XYZ file of C-alpha atoms in Angstrom:
295
model
C -48.181 88.443 68.105
C -44.824 89.206 66.562
C -43.051 86.937 69.044
C -45.569 84.150 68.398
C -45.072 84.517 64.651
C -41.285 84.321 64.960
C -41.537 81.297 67.266
C -43.916 79.529 64.880
C -41.606 80.252 61.949
C -38.650 78.824 63.885
C -40.595 75.704 64.762
C -41.701 75.206 61.169
C -38.120 75.714 59.958
C -36.817 73.093 62.336
C -39.596 70.695 61.323
C -38.867 71.337 57.654
C -35.174 70.676 58.225
C -35.891 67.451 60.101
C -38.366 66.280 57.460
C -35.896 67.210 54.682
C -33.090 65.270 56.304
C -35.374 62.282 56.807
C -36.583 62.349 53.219
C -33.010 62.790 51.971
C -31.747 59.817 53.904
C -34.738 57.774 52.776
C -34.104 58.593 49.113
C -30.313 58.071 49.229
C -30.392 54.839 51.243
C -31.379 52.695 48.199
C -28.596 54.337 46.195
C -26.050 53.432 48.886
C -27.356 49.854 48.937
C -27.033 49.613 45.157
C -23.453 50.942 45.350
C -22.650 48.254 47.933
C -24.266 45.645 45.681
C -22.106 46.782 42.774
C -18.972 46.417 44.892
C -20.026 42.905 45.922
C -20.425 41.889 42.275
C -17.067 43.475 41.423
C -15.557 41.151 44.055
C -17.304 38.240 42.267
C -19.716 37.637 45.178
C -22.528 36.925 42.737
C -24.728 35.295 45.360
C -25.380 38.703 47.016
C -29.005 39.874 46.631
C -30.457 43.375 46.458
C -32.122 44.685 49.627
C -33.778 47.694 47.965
C -37.561 47.646 48.520
C -38.464 51.173 47.533
C -41.197 50.174 45.104
C -39.794 52.384 42.364
C -37.196 52.327 39.610
C -34.367 51.760 42.094
C -35.904 48.479 43.205
C -36.262 47.471 39.540
C -32.598 48.344 39.012
C -31.629 46.102 41.942
C -33.500 43.130 40.434
C -31.849 43.787 37.061
C -28.439 43.766 38.692
C -29.290 40.412 40.337
C -30.110 38.941 36.905
C -26.850 40.314 35.545
C -24.941 38.712 38.419
C -26.600 35.341 37.760
C -25.559 35.528 34.108
C -22.003 36.452 35.041
C -21.839 33.550 37.499
C -23.001 31.082 34.841
C -20.500 32.475 32.342
C -17.687 32.239 34.878
C -18.584 28.634 35.692
C -18.719 27.757 31.976
C -15.321 29.335 31.335
C -13.867 27.390 34.270
C -15.416 24.165 32.986
C -14.006 24.696 29.483
C -10.599 25.539 30.884
C -10.537 22.347 32.938
C -11.728 20.218 30.010
C -9.208 21.840 27.670
C -6.398 21.358 30.190
C -7.232 17.669 30.576
C -7.617 17.048 26.842
C -4.410 18.913 25.968
C -2.466 16.189 27.785
C -3.528 13.762 25.063
C -4.536 15.944 22.090
C -3.045 18.922 20.247
C -3.962 22.236 21.907
C -6.096 23.441 18.983
C -8.051 20.178 18.932
C -8.552 20.357 22.712
C -9.859 23.919 22.373
C -12.303 22.910 19.633
C -13.650 19.998 21.682
C -13.992 22.008 24.909
C -15.909 24.755 23.053
C -18.209 22.202 21.421
C -17.199 23.041 17.836
C -15.658 19.577 17.326
C -16.738 16.156 18.512
C -14.374 13.675 20.095
C -14.949 10.830 17.675
C -12.985 8.507 15.431
C -12.155 9.712 11.960
C -9.531 11.461 9.875
C -8.954 13.469 6.729
C -6.321 13.588 4.010
C -3.868 16.422 4.466
C -0.491 17.381 2.996
C 1.791 17.750 5.988
C 5.373 17.376 7.193
C 6.398 14.894 9.871
C 9.510 15.015 12.030
C 10.997 12.173 14.082
C 13.787 12.960 16.561
C 15.479 10.612 19.013
C 18.667 10.294 21.019
C 21.474 8.402 19.282
C 22.908 5.513 21.357
C 20.228 5.882 24.023
C 19.788 2.133 24.626
C 23.044 1.597 26.596
C 22.146 4.507 28.891
C 18.636 3.148 29.483
C 20.017 -0.339 30.102
C 22.571 0.756 32.706
C 20.537 3.443 34.513
C 17.661 3.231 37.015
C 14.228 3.909 35.477
C 13.870 7.080 37.587
C 17.104 8.472 36.141
C 16.025 7.627 32.597
C 12.664 9.257 33.189
C 14.234 12.418 34.581
C 16.425 12.787 31.500
C 13.578 12.156 29.068
C 11.403 14.724 30.817
C 14.099 17.368 30.365
C 14.733 16.343 26.758
C 11.083 16.271 25.720
C 10.417 19.596 27.430
C 13.121 21.200 25.296
C 12.071 19.509 22.044
C 8.387 20.225 22.611
C 9.035 23.912 23.108
C 10.905 23.987 19.795
C 7.971 22.310 18.029
C 5.501 24.780 19.521
C 7.726 27.717 18.579
C 7.357 26.687 14.934
C 3.577 26.093 15.240
C 3.904 22.333 15.073
C 2.032 19.665 16.988
C 3.687 17.114 19.269
C 2.048 13.910 18.101
C 3.517 11.432 20.549
C 6.550 10.242 22.498
C 7.850 6.775 21.645
C 10.525 5.753 24.115
C 13.276 8.323 23.512
C 11.705 9.463 20.237
C 9.477 12.473 19.588
C 7.070 12.604 16.637
C 5.911 16.056 15.534
C 3.462 17.102 12.818
C 3.475 20.395 10.920
C 0.367 21.370 8.953
C -2.249 19.629 11.106
C -4.593 20.321 12.746
C -3.787 23.903 11.700
C -3.145 24.295 7.989
C 0.344 25.686 7.344
C 1.319 26.374 3.731
C 5.012 26.416 4.737
C 4.845 23.249 6.843
C 8.010 21.788 5.301
C 10.081 24.902 6.055
C 8.774 24.976 9.612
C 9.675 21.317 10.134
C 13.227 21.839 8.845
C 13.646 24.998 10.924
C 12.476 23.060 13.980
C 15.024 20.330 13.227
C 17.805 22.938 13.084
C 16.744 24.463 16.389
C 16.499 21.057 18.046
C 20.067 20.249 17.062
C 21.303 23.633 18.347
C 19.445 23.427 21.659
C 20.592 19.884 22.342
C 24.184 20.764 21.425
C 24.065 23.681 23.869
C 22.521 21.580 26.647
C 24.687 18.491 26.062
C 27.495 19.462 28.500
C 25.002 19.895 31.360
C 23.345 16.553 30.554
C 26.766 14.916 30.356
C 27.571 16.181 33.854
C 24.177 15.257 35.329
C 23.442 11.955 33.590
C 26.772 10.849 32.159
C 25.291 10.653 28.670
C 26.635 12.199 25.459
C 23.359 13.505 24.033
C 23.096 13.850 20.264
C 20.009 13.727 18.083
C 19.140 11.930 14.899
C 16.257 13.578 13.009
C 14.252 12.498 9.978
C 11.812 14.773 8.117
C 9.398 13.970 5.302
C 6.529 15.738 3.555
C 3.529 14.347 1.753
C -0.086 13.304 2.001
C -1.284 11.532 5.131
C -4.473 10.854 7.040
C -4.704 12.918 10.221
C -7.377 12.676 12.887
C -8.554 10.681 15.889
C -7.489 7.095 15.357
C -7.757 4.024 17.563
C -10.935 2.733 19.181
C -13.939 4.254 20.885
C -12.381 3.345 24.246
C -8.887 4.680 23.473
C -8.052 7.095 20.685
C -5.328 9.585 19.846
C -4.880 12.402 17.383
C -2.147 11.314 14.982
C -1.032 11.021 11.369
C -0.652 7.809 9.409
C 0.483 6.962 5.919
C 3.466 6.030 3.808
C 5.117 9.415 4.280
C 5.084 8.918 8.057
C 6.789 5.548 7.685
C 9.475 7.090 5.480
C 10.177 9.835 8.038
C 10.533 7.200 10.756
C 12.901 5.220 8.540
C 15.094 8.267 7.948
C 15.430 8.752 11.661
C 16.865 5.240 12.084
C 19.504 5.955 9.422
C 20.978 9.102 10.978
C 24.406 9.542 12.478
C 24.860 11.535 15.713
C 23.819 15.155 15.151
C 22.537 14.473 11.636
C 19.222 15.533 10.064
C 17.993 13.678 6.977
C 15.172 14.847 4.713
C 13.550 13.581 1.542
C 13.632 15.310 -1.815
C 9.967 16.246 -1.254
C 10.993 18.322 1.752
C 14.007 19.904 0.075
C 11.900 20.869 -2.926
C 9.415 22.814 -0.775
C 11.575 24.800 1.620
C 13.164 27.146 -0.887
C 16.624 28.684 -0.649
C 16.717 29.326 3.094
C 18.315 25.954 3.858
C 21.259 24.006 2.492
C 21.178 20.295 1.685
C 23.721 17.772 0.564
C 22.411 14.896 -1.624
C 23.254 11.472 -0.256
C 21.649 8.538 -2.017
C 18.459 6.691 -2.729
C 17.318 4.207 -0.116
C 14.996 1.255 -0.239
C 12.214 1.350 2.315
C 10.640 -2.013 3.182
C 7.199 -2.284 1.613
C 7.773 0.499 -0.948
C 8.362 -0.187 -4.613
C 10.058 3.130 -5.289
C 13.322 4.194 -3.596
C 13.493 7.422 -1.628
C 15.915 10.261 -2.410
C 17.642 11.351 0.765
C 19.471 14.609 1.524
C 21.332 15.819 4.586
C 20.598 19.188 6.150
C 23.907 21.025 6.421
């Protein structure tokens, strides 16, 4: 009887161990599957589905994780779409405007608003002979290098590159982002442009055979800024009398010279030095413009 009792106890112990191992594996298998599902979602394989069919809370957790993955996939696709739209629009519009349109907070439609801003025009002095005597590919290569340098200077001072006109760059400070010190930023950008071009001029002389110097005109005042043009073709830009005056100043400059109006000089404070020149007549304006040179 004693031997039978010991044998029965041994058999029951083995059966209990086997049943315990089976139940343990059965209960931990869903957990292992959920861990694998988590790793799949961490690798951004959001299409992976839960295989847990335990009929309890673990199965509910698997379905919840599937819903989470679907939401993450939609969010990822939306972010990618916005990034692509913003990248495409930023080729034609200021970065802040492109961001607003891609996020849906601003419509791409015609219209503008009055804003007090500063406008800068910069171009290469005596560029026409170089363009006339050089192949178009050579001219384009130089302009790409020049505009890359000038654009980086504008962005460094929180300005907006409005457009490129031949060898001329037009930049706006104070739109679309409001900048109380827009005039000081425009003048500081003009100083940096002259320094960068002066430093790069020897390399451009060696590569293109061109003595590169800039003429820059800066003006401040009220203008209309926004999307202008037609429904088929529009651009974000600034228009108004103050823009015309800035463009006129640029045509009057000598090599390496920066001209500003009295409106600009009166706003920038004591951080810059100016030399009064004269008053000029601008075609179409009844009042002359006071011009100063940045020194």
